[in-house]
Amino acid sequence: MSSIILHIGKETQMLSVPAGAPVLPSILSSEFFLSHPSTLDMPCGGIGTCGKCLVPIRQNGFLALRKLCAATAREGMEIFLEASPSASSTNVDAVERFDDSSCCDEKAPLNSEKTNRSDEEVLHSAAMPRGTGDTFSRSADHVRHMGAAVDLGTTTLEVKVFDLTTGECLGAASDWSALAPFGADVISRIKYIQEHPEGSALLGTLCRRQCMELICSLLPQGTRPEIMTVAGNTIMEHIFAGLDPSPMAVYPFEAPTLFREDKTFTFPECGECRVTLMPCISAYVGGDITAGILVTQLKEKPGALLADIGTNGELVLNQCGRLLCCSTACGPAFEGASIRCGMRAVPGAVSHIRYENGQWLFDLISAQRNSLTTAFSPESSSTKSFSPTDSPEGSSPADSFSENSSPMNPSSDDTAPVPKGFCGSGLVDLLKELLSLGIVDETGRLLSPDDLASPPSAFSSASPSAFSPAFPSDFLSSFLSADDDGNGIFHLPTNGDKNGVLPLDADGDENGVLPLDPDGDKNSFLSQSADGGLSLYPKDVRQLQLAKAAVCAGVETLLQKAGMTSGELTGIELAGGFGKHLNIPNLLAIGMLPPVPGDLIRAVGNTSLAGAERLLLHPESATQLVDIVICCETLELSLSPEFTDFYVDAMMFQSGT
């Protein structure tokens, strides 16, 4: 046996692992890991394909970043994991900071009056019908009875705590899902459960424990909620309930239960709290979608479409009161998980990007929650930014790009946030720009410098004012290099080095080893691009292409089933954090949704949490939920030849996007 030392934040524990054995299984099953949530992220579930589990490991006196999934036990080995940030009722910035695809503009703590009202601008009439307090009133001898609403997301966990007597929201908080080390998607987590006899119990315990810890962080010490309502996809609800979700991973994809019974659960981790799980529609259209239908009042909106785009794209179309549903596998591309320089929407993420007048302008999420608009061109030796008063001649002011961005002070570049990767909204923007410039063609191929011998369509005389004629192909090629197959690699330089890429280790494994500085500060370099540049690779474009095609094909299949065309859609409700902060014209430009007028698309925020809140505060809404699931008809896209045809067509991009 080898003794290894595991560090999670400032806490340390000694673990015994057989010499030469993989350390990951022992870490994931250790009580120390379970009771000390970390930010360990393994979208691939630990099989070694994503390269995202680089962590500092000290071995033989040498500290380096290595893949945790490939590490084998050696005596005296030290492994350093970052502790998960905590949330509190007075500062619940984590709710917004851990949004899957948020650009962090217009943000404030969720328990502030401003943010709560912002969410209710869209959902207030449906999710909060109690008005101004007529239903709830506080008496002089008021005794607080606490309840909690939970959005059990695949990627994040978000909670709100309420006084059940008054209806007052006492706080909100969020954190990355504690199940992230077991894979970014539910299928990876099912695979873990199937391969480990204790897997179902382990993941269920971890999920419930994190939920209660987050809720209790918002309550006075020693108090616990009496009631909890939980909304999530069907597989996550099974994991929460300690039920084996494996049958949903194989044909005929049937769920052991859809939680439609009028019952509550109790769990050891939740004490005496009574838990209600939102009723699900099918194995892959879960309680989060039932909640979304409830709060958007979709059942009363003929011709409207609800789209919740995440790791899975759940779609619901109202055909004259008949609700047609489907789930299409987007994969985690729009959450950055399968993208080489992708990341979640946390400080350091590029949240929006635009090419203008020879420069790349981008918004960057900062730790202070202020978005920075920065610019780079090949002639400059460092990252630049421009205020509205000194914008380059002929360009739009920087603040027109992001309403809440603040210009970076060139004299303070040393302390400015450093771009570390692209989050979902930034990836959509970047893909649209590369299509417009002709760097990505209609087939999704990322062109090499040699492929840009002739000017792309973006520089045609049809739009002479959009770009300077002095830098068509030869200028754009300065942002590109070629891989071994002759395809292009796009480089977004951030410090003057357009070829900033991750250095190779001795084995040529680009995600293998990165030496740390003498002090072991793992933040002394970029996590994805150590030399300062962010890159987009051909495989990244393909992942985005597959994801957008899956959503578009799912919508077209529903429309065909309903005998409708996209021109007959009366509205599209985009649910979730990803939809809330997307640039809608860019979303349409890359072809994720059928061509419809942009004003028909409305971002409605976290409808899963709003639905759980509605059920918590208004238990009588359970009757509406029953009516909803009865009205739903689920299409199994894997058995639909029409979906396959639409999917193939949707893989293509429109020329000259």
mmCIF file with all atom_site columns, N, CA and C in Angstrom, residues 486-510:
data_model
loop_
_atom_site.group_PDB
_atom_site.id
_atom_site.type_symbol
_atom_site.label_atom_id
_atom_site.label_alt_id
_atom_site.label_comp_id
_atom_site.label_asym_id
_atom_site.label_entity_id
_atom_site.label_seq_id
_atom_site.pdbx_PDB_ins_code
_atom_site.Cartn_x
_atom_site.Cartn_y
_atom_site.Cartn_z
_atom_site.occupancy
_atom_site.B_iso_or_equiv
_atom_site.pdbx_formal_charge
_atom_site.auth_seq_id
_atom_site.auth_comp_id
_atom_site.auth_asym_id
_atom_site.auth_atom_id
_atom_site.pdbx_PDB_model_num
ATOM 1  N N  . GLY A 1 486 ? -3.983 19.338 -42.581 1.00 0.00 ? 486 GLY A N  1
ATOM 2  C CA . GLY A 1 486 ? -4.243 20.443 -43.489 1.00 0.00 ? 486 GLY A CA 1
ATOM 3  C C  . GLY A 1 486 ? -5.417 21.304 -43.104 1.00 0.00 ? 486 GLY A C  1
ATOM 4  N N  . ASN A 1 487 ? -6.028 21.033 -41.960 1.00 0.00 ? 487 ASN A N  1
ATOM 5  C CA . ASN A 1 487 ? -7.108 21.881 -41.458 1.00 0.00 ? 487 ASN A CA 1
ATOM 6  C C  . ASN A 1 487 ? -6.523 23.034 -40.647 1.00 0.00 ? 487 ASN A C  1
ATOM 7  N N  . GLY A 1 488 ? -7.345 24.033 -40.425 1.00 0.00 ? 488 GLY A N  1
ATOM 8  C CA . GLY A 1 488 ? -6.863 25.200 -39.707 1.00 0.00 ? 488 GLY A CA 1
ATOM 9  C C  . GLY A 1 488 ? -7.014 25.082 -38.208 1.00 0.00 ? 488 GLY A C  1
ATOM 10 N N  . ILE A 1 489 ? -6.229 25.870 -37.489 1.00 0.00 ? 489 ILE A N  1
ATOM 11 C CA . ILE A 1 489 ? -6.375 26.077 -36.046 1.00 0.00 ? 489 ILE A CA 1
ATOM 12 C C  . ILE A 1 489 ? -6.436 27.583 -35.853 1.00 0.00 ? 489 ILE A C  1
ATOM 13 N N  . PHE A 1 490 ? -7.515 28.057 -35.259 1.00 0.00 ? 490 PHE A N  1
ATOM 14 C CA . PHE A 1 490 ? -7.676 29.489 -35.043 1.00 0.00 ? 490 PHE A CA 1
ATOM 15 C C  . PHE A 1 490 ? -7.073 29.874 -33.702 1.00 0.00 ? 490 PHE A C  1
ATOM 16 N N  . HIS A 1 491 ? -6.322 30.972 -33.685 1.00 0.00 ? 491 HIS A N  1
ATOM 17 C CA . HIS A 1 491 ? -5.678 31.443 -32.461 1.00 0.00 ? 491 HIS A CA 1
ATOM 18 C C  . HIS A 1 491 ? -6.170 32.846 -32.131 1.00 0.00 ? 491 HIS A C  1
ATOM 19 N N  . LEU A 1 492 ? -6.744 32.990 -30.952 1.00 0.00 ? 492 LEU A N  1
ATOM 20 C CA . LEU A 1 492 ? -7.114 34.309 -30.440 1.00 0.00 ? 492 LEU A CA 1
ATOM 21 C C  . LEU A 1 492 ? -6.010 34.740 -29.494 1.00 0.00 ? 492 LEU A C  1
ATOM 22 N N  . PRO A 1 493 ? -5.089 35.587 -29.944 1.00 0.00 ? 493 PRO A N  1
ATOM 23 C CA . PRO A 1 493 ? -3.987 35.991 -29.067 1.00 0.00 ? 493 PRO A CA 1
ATOM 24 C C  . PRO A 1 493 ? -4.478 36.943 -27.997 1.00 0.00 ? 493 PRO A C  1
ATOM 25 N N  . THR A 1 494 ? -3.908 36.836 -26.823 1.00 0.00 ? 494 THR A N  1
ATOM 26 C CA . THR A 1 494 ? -4.283 37.721 -25.720 1.00 0.00 ? 494 THR A CA 1
ATOM 27 C C  . THR A 1 494 ? -3.094 38.434 -25.107 1.00 0.00 ? 494 THR A C  1
ATOM 28 N N  . ASN A 1 495 ? -1.881 38.117 -25.579 1.00 0.00 ? 495 ASN A N  1
ATOM 29 C CA . ASN A 1 495 ? -0.725 38.838 -25.054 1.00 0.00 ? 495 ASN A CA 1
ATOM 30 C C  . ASN A 1 495 ? 0.329  39.083 -26.128 1.00 0.00 ? 495 ASN A C  1
ATOM 31 N N  . GLY A 1 496 ? -0.104 39.036 -27.391 1.00 0.00 ? 496 GLY A N  1
ATOM 32 C CA . GLY A 1 496 ? 0.826  39.305 -28.465 1.00 0.00 ? 496 GLY A CA 1
ATOM 33 C C  . GLY A 1 496 ? 1.406  38.054 -29.079 1.00 0.00 ? 496 GLY A C  1
ATOM 34 N N  . ASP A 1 497 ? 1.154  36.905 -28.499 1.00 0.00 ? 497 ASP A N  1
ATOM 35 C CA . ASP A 1 497 ? 1.687  35.665 -29.037 1.00 0.00 ? 497 ASP A CA 1
ATOM 36 C C  . ASP A 1 497 ? 0.535  34.889 -29.665 1.00 0.00 ? 497 ASP A C  1
ATOM 37 N N  . LYS A 1 498 ? 0.435  34.968 -31.000 1.00 0.00 ? 498 LYS A N  1
ATOM 38 C CA . LYS A 1 498 ? -0.722 34.365 -31.656 1.00 0.00 ? 498 LYS A CA 1
ATOM 39 C C  . LYS A 1 498 ? -0.685 32.849 -31.623 1.00 0.00 ? 498 LYS A C  1
ATOM 40 N N  . ASN A 1 499 ? 0.456  32.285 -31.291 1.00 0.00 ? 499 ASN A N  1
ATOM 41 C CA . ASN A 1 499 ? 0.567  30.833 -31.263 1.00 0.00 ? 499 ASN A CA 1
ATOM 42 C C  . ASN A 1 499 ? 0.671  30.302 -29.839 1.00 0.00 ? 499 ASN A C  1
ATOM 43 N N  . GLY A 1 500 ? 0.039  30.981 -28.893 1.00 0.00 ? 500 GLY A N  1
ATOM 44 C CA . GLY A 1 500 ? 0.101  30.511 -27.520 1.00 0.00 ? 500 GLY A CA 1
ATOM 45 C C  . GLY A 1 500 ? -0.689 29.239 -27.341 1.00 0.00 ? 500 GLY A C  1
ATOM 46 N N  . VAL A 1 501 ? -0.002 28.129 -27.220 1.00 0.00 ? 501 VAL A N  1
ATOM 47 C CA . VAL A 1 501 ? -0.672 26.849 -27.055 1.00 0.00 ? 501 VAL A CA 1
ATOM 48 C C  . VAL A 1 501 ? -0.038 26.095 -25.906 1.00 0.00 ? 501 VAL A C  1
ATOM 49 N N  . LEU A 1 502 ? -0.732 25.065 -25.474 1.00 0.00 ? 502 LEU A N  1
ATOM 50 C CA . LEU A 1 502 ? -0.269 24.276 -24.343 1.00 0.00 ? 502 LEU A CA 1
ATOM 51 C C  . LEU A 1 502 ? 1.006  23.513 -24.711 1.00 0.00 ? 502 LEU A C  1
ATOM 52 N N  . PRO A 1 503 ? 2.099  23.645 -23.959 1.00 0.00 ? 503 PRO A N  1
ATOM 53 C CA . PRO A 1 503 ? 3.334  22.950 -24.307 1.00 0.00 ? 503 PRO A CA 1
ATOM 54 C C  . PRO A 1 503 ? 3.187  21.444 -24.152 1.00 0.00 ? 503 PRO A C  1
ATOM 55 N N  . LEU A 1 504 ? 3.935  20.707 -24.953 1.00 0.00 ? 504 LEU A N  1
ATOM 56 C CA . LEU A 1 504 ? 3.875  19.255 -24.910 1.00 0.00 ? 504 LEU A CA 1
ATOM 57 C C  . LEU A 1 504 ? 4.815  18.715 -23.849 1.00 0.00 ? 504 LEU A C  1
ATOM 58 N N  . ASP A 1 505 ? 4.410  17.595 -23.242 1.00 0.00 ? 505 ASP A N  1
ATOM 59 C CA . ASP A 1 505 ? 5.326  16.941 -22.327 1.00 0.00 ? 505 ASP A CA 1
ATOM 60 C C  . ASP A 1 505 ? 6.217  15.981 -23.118 1.00 0.00 ? 505 ASP A C  1
ATOM 61 N N  . ALA A 1 506 ? 7.037  15.231 -22.425 1.00 0.00 ? 506 ALA A N  1
ATOM 62 C CA . ALA A 1 506 ? 8.010  14.377 -23.096 1.00 0.00 ? 506 ALA A CA 1
ATOM 63 C C  . ALA A 1 506 ? 7.338  13.314 -23.952 1.00 0.00 ? 506 ALA A C  1
ATOM 64 N N  . ASP A 1 507 ? 6.107  12.949 -23.608 1.00 0.00 ? 507 ASP A N  1
ATOM 65 C CA . ASP A 1 507 ? 5.405  11.916 -24.360 1.00 0.00 ? 507 ASP A CA 1
ATOM 66 C C  . ASP A 1 507 ? 4.526  12.502 -25.464 1.00 0.00 ? 507 ASP A C  1
ATOM 67 N N  . GLY A 1 508 ? 4.609  13.821 -25.618 1.00 0.00 ? 508 GLY A N  1
ATOM 68 C CA . GLY A 1 508 ? 3.784  14.446 -26.640 1.00 0.00 ? 508 GLY A CA 1
ATOM 69 C C  . GLY A 1 508 ? 2.325  14.550 -26.277 1.00 0.00 ? 508 GLY A C  1
ATOM 70 N N  . ASP A 1 509 ? 2.013  14.445 -25.009 1.00 0.00 ? 509 ASP A N  1
ATOM 71 C CA . ASP A 1 509 ? 0.623  14.526 -24.557 1.00 0.00 ? 509 ASP A CA 1
ATOM 72 C C  . ASP A 1 509 ? 0.323  15.974 -24.215 1.00 0.00 ? 509 ASP A C  1
ATOM 73 N N  . GLU A 1 510 ? -0.437 16.645 -25.064 1.00 0.00 ? 510 GLU A N  1
ATOM 74 C CA . GLU A 1 510 ? -0.633 18.074 -24.889 1.00 0.00 ? 510 GLU A CA 1
ATOM 75 C C  . GLU A 1 510 ? -1.389 18.420 -23.619 1.00 0.00 ? 510 GLU A C  1
#
